[in-house]
JSON list of C-alpha atoms and ligand atoms in Angstrom, two decimals:
[
{"chain": "V", "resi": 1068, "resn": "MET", "atom": "CA", "xyz": [13.72, -14.22, 12.18]},
{"chain": "V", "resi": 1069, "resn": "SER", "atom": "CA", "xyz": [11.95, -11.31, 10.10]},
{"chain": "V", "resi": 1070, "resn": "VAL", "atom": "CA", "xyz": [9.32, -12.03, 7.50]},
{"chain": "V", "resi": 1071, "resn": "LYS", "atom": "CA", "xyz": [8.86, -9.23, 4.61]},
{"chain": "V", "resi": 1072, "resn": "LYS", "atom": "CA", "xyz": [6.54, -9.20, 2.00]},
{"chain": "V", "resi": 1073, "resn": "SER", "atom": "CA", "xyz": [5.09, -7.29, -0.41]},
{"chain": "V", "resi": 1074, "resn": "THR", "atom": "CA", "xyz": [1.50, -7.00, -1.21]},
{"chain": "V", "resi": 1075, "resn": "PHE", "atom": "CA", "xyz": [-0.67, -5.46, -4.52]},
{"chain": "V", "resi": 1076, "resn": "SER", "atom": "CA", "xyz": [-4.21, -4.61, -3.07]},
{"chain": "V", "resi": 1077, "resn": "VAL", "atom": "CA", "xyz": [-6.80, -1.86, -3.58]},
{"chain": "V", "resi": 1078, "resn": "CYS", "atom": "CA", "xyz": [-6.64, 1.37, -0.65]},
{"chain": "V", "resi": 1079, "resn": "GLY", "atom": "CA", "xyz": [-10.70, 1.38, 0.80]},
{"chain": "V", "resi": 1080, "resn": "MET", "atom": "CA", "xyz": [-10.96, 4.35, 2.50]},
{"chain": "V", "resi": 1081, "resn": "CYS", "atom": "CA", "xyz": [-13.06, 6.12, -0.17]},
{"chain": "V", "resi": 1082, "resn": "THR", "atom": "CA", "xyz": [-14.69, 4.90, -3.32]},
{"chain": "V", "resi": 1083, "resn": "VAL", "atom": "CA", "xyz": [-12.07, 5.77, -5.76]},
{"chain": "V", "resi": 1084, "resn": "ARG", "atom": "CA", "xyz": [-9.90, 2.39, -5.23]},
{"chain": "V", "resi": 1085, "resn": "CYS", "atom": "CA", "xyz": [-6.86, 3.17, -5.94]},
{"chain": "V", "resi": 1086, "resn": "PRO", "atom": "CA", "xyz": [-4.45, 0.43, -7.26]},
{"chain": "V", "resi": 1087, "resn": "ILE", "atom": "CA", "xyz": [-1.64, 0.51, -3.84]},
{"chain": "V", "resi": 1088, "resn": "GLN", "atom": "CA", "xyz": [1.61, -1.86, -2.43]},
{"chain": "V", "resi": 1089, "resn": "VAL", "atom": "CA", "xyz": [1.65, -2.74, 0.86]},
{"chain": "V", "resi": 1090, "resn": "GLU", "atom": "CA", "xyz": [4.83, -3.51, 2.83]},
{"chain": "V", "resi": 1091, "resn": "THR", "atom": "CA", "xyz": [4.68, -5.93, 5.73]},
{"chain": "V", "resi": 1092, "resn": "GLU", "atom": "CA", "xyz": [7.03, -7.33, 8.29]},
{"chain": "V", "resi": 1093, "resn": "ASN", "atom": "CA", "xyz": [5.97, -10.14, 10.37]},
{"chain": "V", "resi": 1094, "resn": "GLY", "atom": "CA", "xyz": [2.81, -9.45, 8.94]},
{"chain": "V", "resi": 1095, "resn": "ALA", "atom": "CA", "xyz": [2.45, -5.79, 10.25]},
{"chain": "V", "resi": 1096, "resn": "ILE", "atom": "CA", "xyz": [2.11, -3.19, 7.99]},
{"chain": "V", "resi": 1097, "resn": "GLN", "atom": "CA", "xyz": [5.16, -1.09, 7.54]},
{"chain": "V", "resi": 1098, "resn": "PHE", "atom": "CA", "xyz": [4.49, 1.49, 4.51]},
{"chain": "V", "resi": 1099, "resn": "ILE", "atom": "CA", "xyz": [1.42, 2.11, 2.23]},
{"chain": "V", "resi": 1100, "resn": "GLN", "atom": "CA", "xyz": [1.83, 3.33, -1.63]},
{"chain": "V", "resi": 1101, "resn": "GLY", "atom": "CA", "xyz": [0.16, 3.49, -4.52]},
{"chain": "V", "resi": 1102, "resn": "ASN", "atom": "CA", "xyz": [1.17, 0.62, -7.41]},
{"chain": "V", "resi": 1103, "resn": "PRO", "atom": "CA", "xyz": [4.81, 2.18, -8.42]},
{"chain": "V", "resi": 1104, "resn": "HIS", "atom": "CA", "xyz": [4.26, -0.42, -11.46]},
{"chain": "V", "resi": 1105, "resn": "LEU", "atom": "CA", "xyz": [1.32, 1.56, -12.58]},
{"chain": "V", "resi": 1106, "resn": "GLY", "atom": "CA", "xyz": [1.49, 4.73, -15.04]},
{"chain": "V", "resi": 1107, "resn": "GLY", "atom": "CA", "xyz": [-0.33, 8.23, -14.09]},
{"chain": "V", "resi": 1108, "resn": "ILE", "atom": "CA", "xyz": [-0.34, 7.33, -9.92]},
{"chain": "V", "resi": 1109, "resn": "ASN", "atom": "CA", "xyz": [3.90, 6.64, -10.09]},
{"chain": "V", "resi": 1110, "resn": "GLY", "atom": "CA", "xyz": [3.24, 5.44, -6.33]},
{"chain": "V", "resi": 1111, "resn": "ALA", "atom": "CA", "xyz": [1.58, 8.24, -5.50]},
{"chain": "V", "resi": 1112, "resn": "LEU", "atom": "CA", "xyz": [-1.56, 7.81, -2.99]},
{"chain": "V", "resi": 1113, "resn": "CYS", "atom": "CA", "xyz": [-3.24, 10.73, -1.10]},
{"chain": "V", "resi": 1114, "resn": "ALA", "atom": "CA", "xyz": [-2.71, 11.48, 2.52]},
{"chain": "V", "resi": 1115, "resn": "ARG", "atom": "CA", "xyz": [-5.58, 9.56, 3.52]},
{"chain": "V", "resi": 1116, "resn": "GLY", "atom": "CA", "xyz": [-4.73, 6.47, 1.51]},
{"chain": "V", "resi": 1117, "resn": "ALA", "atom": "CA", "xyz": [-1.13, 6.88, 2.99]},
{"chain": "V", "resi": 1118, "resn": "ALA", "atom": "CA", "xyz": [-1.85, 7.06, 6.22]},
{"chain": "V", "resi": 1119, "resn": "ALA", "atom": "CA", "xyz": [-4.78, 3.97, 6.10]},
{"chain": "V", "resi": 1120, "resn": "LYS", "atom": "CA", "xyz": [-1.96, 1.96, 8.11]},
{"chain": "V", "resi": 1121, "resn": "PRO", "atom": "CA", "xyz": [-4.09, 0.43, 11.21]},
{"chain": "U", "resi": 162, "resn": "SF4", "atom": "S1", "xyz": [-5.49, 6.58, -1.99]},
{"chain": "U", "resi": 162, "resn": "SF4", "atom": "FE1", "xyz": [-6.84, 8.16, -1.27]},
{"chain": "U", "resi": 162, "resn": "SF4", "atom": "S2", "xyz": [-7.71, 8.29, -2.90]},
{"chain": "U", "resi": 162, "resn": "SF4", "atom": "FE2", "xyz": [-7.29, 6.72, -3.09]},
{"chain": "U", "resi": 162, "resn": "SF4", "atom": "S3", "xyz": [-8.75, 5.25, -2.52]},
{"chain": "U", "resi": 162, "resn": "SF4", "atom": "FE3", "xyz": [-7.24, 5.74, -1.07]},
{"chain": "U", "resi": 162, "resn": "SF4", "atom": "S4", "xyz": [-8.15, 7.37, 0.52]},
{"chain": "U", "resi": 162, "resn": "SF4", "atom": "FE4", "xyz": [-9.65, 7.24, -1.86]}
]
C-alpha cells in the first residue's frame, strides 16, 4: 500500500528559508515546491530549493 503525504516546512538550503510544500510517498520525497497557499511566491522556488530532494 502506498502512503502519500503533504508536509509544510521551510527550505534549509540557504538563509532565506522559503516556505515549502513537500510531497512524500512511503516516506520518500517525490516533489518539492513553494507553499502554494502563500501569496507572493505562489508555489515557486529557486532552482536550488527545488532540487533539494535527497
Ligand atoms: S528556495 Fe532557494 S532562496 Fe529559498 S531558501 Fe531555498 S535555496 Fe534559499
